[in-house]
Short mmCIF file of C-alpha atoms in Angstrom, two decimals:
data_model
loop_
_atom_site.label_atom_id
_atom_site.label_comp_id
_atom_site.label_asym_id
_atom_site.label_seq_id
_atom_site.Cartn_x
_atom_site.Cartn_y
_atom_site.Cartn_z
CA MET A 1 -14.67 -18.65 -13.61
CA SER A 2 -16.04 -18.89 -10.06
CA LEU A 3 -14.51 -17.89 -6.77
CA HIS A 4 -13.04 -20.58 -4.57
CA PRO A 5 -11.62 -20.57 -1.04
CA VAL A 6 -7.98 -19.55 -0.70
CA ALA A 7 -5.60 -19.93 2.24
CA SER A 8 -2.54 -17.73 2.51
CA HIS A 9 0.15 -19.06 4.88
CA ALA A 10 2.34 -16.30 6.26
CA GLU A 11 5.48 -18.42 6.51
CA SER A 12 5.42 -19.17 2.78
CA LEU A 13 4.99 -15.59 1.56
CA PRO A 14 7.96 -13.59 0.30
CA THR A 15 8.93 -10.45 2.16
CA LEU A 16 9.35 -7.51 -0.20
CA ASP A 17 11.35 -4.31 0.31
CA VAL A 18 9.29 -1.38 -0.92
CA LEU A 19 11.24 1.80 -0.29
CA GLY A 20 12.25 0.63 3.19
CA THR A 21 8.82 -0.72 4.15
CA VAL A 22 8.55 -4.46 4.76
CA THR A 23 5.70 -5.66 2.55
CA ARG A 24 3.93 -9.01 2.12
CA ILE A 25 1.13 -9.66 -0.34
CA LEU A 26 -1.31 -11.85 1.59
CA LEU A 27 -3.88 -12.15 -1.22
CA ASP A 28 -3.49 -10.93 -4.77
CA GLY A 29 -5.92 -10.31 -7.59
CA LYS A 30 -5.40 -13.76 -9.08
CA GLN A 31 -6.66 -15.31 -5.85
CA THR A 32 -9.69 -13.00 -5.56
CA HIS A 33 -10.55 -12.80 -9.28
CA GLY A 34 -9.65 -9.12 -9.23
CA ALA A 35 -12.02 -8.14 -6.44
CA PHE A 36 -9.34 -6.94 -4.00
CA SER A 37 -5.85 -7.55 -2.72
CA LEU A 38 -4.67 -7.70 0.89
CA VAL A 39 -1.20 -6.46 1.78
CA GLU A 40 0.68 -6.34 5.08
CA LEU A 41 3.02 -3.39 5.67
CA ILE A 42 5.51 -2.92 8.48
CA VAL A 43 6.48 0.75 8.49
CA PRO A 44 9.55 1.74 10.53
CA PRO A 45 9.17 4.49 13.14
CA GLY A 46 9.08 7.86 11.37
CA GLY A 47 8.76 6.12 8.00
CA GLY A 48 5.81 6.14 5.72
CA ILE A 49 4.42 6.60 2.26
CA PRO A 50 4.52 10.13 0.82
CA ALA A 51 1.42 11.86 -0.51
CA HIS A 52 0.04 10.13 -3.59
CA VAL A 53 -3.22 9.71 -5.49
CA HIS A 54 -4.71 6.44 -6.75
CA HIS A 55 -6.99 6.97 -9.72
CA ARG A 56 -8.30 3.37 -9.88
CA GLU A 57 -8.27 1.98 -6.34
CA GLU A 58 -9.60 2.60 -2.86
CA GLU A 59 -7.50 1.62 0.14
CA THR A 60 -8.64 0.51 3.57
CA PHE A 61 -5.97 0.64 6.29
CA HIS A 62 -6.36 -1.54 9.41
CA LEU A 63 -3.72 -0.95 12.06
CA ILE A 64 -2.62 -4.11 13.88
CA GLU A 65 0.22 -2.66 15.99
CA GLY A 66 1.76 0.74 16.63
CA GLU A 67 0.57 4.22 15.79
CA LEU A 68 -0.13 5.62 12.35
CA ASP A 69 -0.87 9.13 11.13
CA ILE A 70 -2.97 9.27 7.95
CA THR A 71 -3.59 12.43 5.99
CA CYS A 72 -6.29 12.16 3.32
CA GLY A 73 -7.29 15.30 1.48
CA HIS A 74 -7.73 17.99 4.13
CA HIS A 75 -8.21 15.52 6.99
CA SER A 76 -5.60 14.04 9.29
CA VAL A 77 -6.25 11.25 11.77
CA GLN A 78 -4.15 9.33 14.26
CA LEU A 79 -4.78 5.57 14.30
CA ARG A 80 -4.02 3.27 17.19
CA SER A 81 -3.99 -0.53 17.24
CA GLY A 82 -7.35 -1.88 16.08
CA ASP A 83 -8.40 1.28 14.19
CA THR A 84 -9.41 1.26 10.52
CA TYR A 85 -9.45 4.02 7.90
CA PHE A 86 -10.90 4.15 4.36
CA ALA A 87 -9.17 6.31 1.70
CA PRO A 88 -11.26 6.79 -1.48
CA ARG A 89 -9.67 6.91 -4.90
CA GLY A 90 -8.85 10.30 -6.35
CA ILE A 91 -8.00 11.90 -2.98
CA PRO A 92 -4.34 12.53 -2.06
CA HIS A 93 -3.25 10.59 0.99
CA ALA A 94 -0.10 9.81 2.96
CA ILE A 95 0.80 7.64 5.96
CA ARG A 96 3.49 7.97 8.61
CA ALA A 97 4.37 5.65 11.51
CA ASP A 98 4.36 7.62 14.75
CA GLY A 99 5.86 6.48 18.01
CA ALA A 100 8.95 4.45 18.83
CA ALA A 101 7.76 1.12 17.39
CA PRO A 102 7.03 0.10 13.81
CA ALA A 103 3.44 0.30 12.59
CA ARG A 104 2.08 -3.02 11.33
CA LEU A 105 -1.02 -2.72 9.19
CA LEU A 106 -3.19 -4.52 6.69
CA VAL A 107 -4.16 -2.67 3.54
CA THR A 108 -7.10 -3.83 1.45
CA ILE A 109 -6.83 -2.51 -2.10
CA THR A 110 -10.05 -2.46 -4.13
CA PRO A 111 -10.10 -3.51 -6.91
CA ALA A 112 -6.98 -5.66 -7.11
CA GLY A 113 -4.05 -4.91 -9.38
CA PHE A 114 -1.97 -2.36 -7.50
CA GLU A 115 -0.33 -5.16 -5.48
CA ARG A 116 1.80 -5.85 -8.57
CA PHE A 117 3.51 -2.51 -7.95
CA PHE A 118 4.96 -3.85 -4.67
CA ARG A 119 6.57 -6.78 -6.49
CA GLU A 120 7.90 -4.45 -9.17
CA ALA A 121 9.39 -2.03 -6.59
CA ASP A 122 11.08 -4.98 -4.84
CA GLU A 123 12.57 -6.10 -8.18
CA LEU A 124 13.87 -2.56 -8.79
CA ALA A 125 15.45 -2.60 -5.31
CA ALA A 126 17.11 -5.97 -5.98
CA ARG A 127 18.70 -4.51 -9.13
CA GLY A 128 19.77 -1.34 -7.31
CA GLU A 129 17.37 0.75 -9.43
CA CYS A 130 14.84 1.74 -6.79
CA SER A 131 15.29 5.50 -6.99
CA PRO A 132 12.31 7.74 -6.22
CA GLU A 133 12.29 8.78 -9.89
CA ASN A 134 12.07 5.16 -11.12
CA VAL A 135 9.32 4.34 -8.65
CA MET A 136 7.31 7.45 -9.59
CA THR A 137 7.61 6.58 -13.28
CA VAL A 138 6.41 3.01 -12.69
CA LEU A 139 3.49 4.24 -10.58
CA ARG A 140 2.41 6.84 -13.11
CA ASP A 141 2.85 4.76 -16.25
CA ARG A 142 1.60 1.34 -15.10
CA TYR A 143 -0.64 1.91 -12.11
CA ASP A 144 -2.30 5.30 -12.67
CA CYS A 145 -0.98 6.54 -9.34
CA THR A 146 0.96 9.75 -8.87
CA PHE A 147 3.12 11.02 -6.04
CA LEU A 148 2.63 14.65 -5.18
CA PRO A 149 5.62 16.99 -5.19
CA SER A 150 4.90 18.12 -1.61
CA PRO A 151 2.94 16.88 1.43
CA VAL A 152 -0.83 16.68 1.27
CA PRO A 153 -2.12 20.25 1.69
CA ALA A 154 -3.77 20.99 5.03
#
């Protein structure tokens, strides 16, 4: 199977609720033959994603709007609009939207596959089953990703 051009039209994409973060999958693994996925996140002020470790994927965060604090391993960095950050697999990382406005960012996940988690979390939320315990179980069992019991150590 060969790659072919793909257009993703924002107005036709579903908006997912992933633990309070607005999420849209712009490109998934089916469209890129597993090479990567591209996801848009809109993180509310003070919100974020707790410390977790991907064992299969790298993530690249590109901040479109707002301010974002990223902690990866023993490093912490503040991103402003236009900044980009690469988080390698196997290193604990967390993000938090700083400032009074939401942080809007694009996340490239390499290789693809983890984007399915966002759909699954949205389905859990629609059924009223999106507890932190359920989400952590899904992440661990299906996506080889684990949340840490406490913030990323400094």
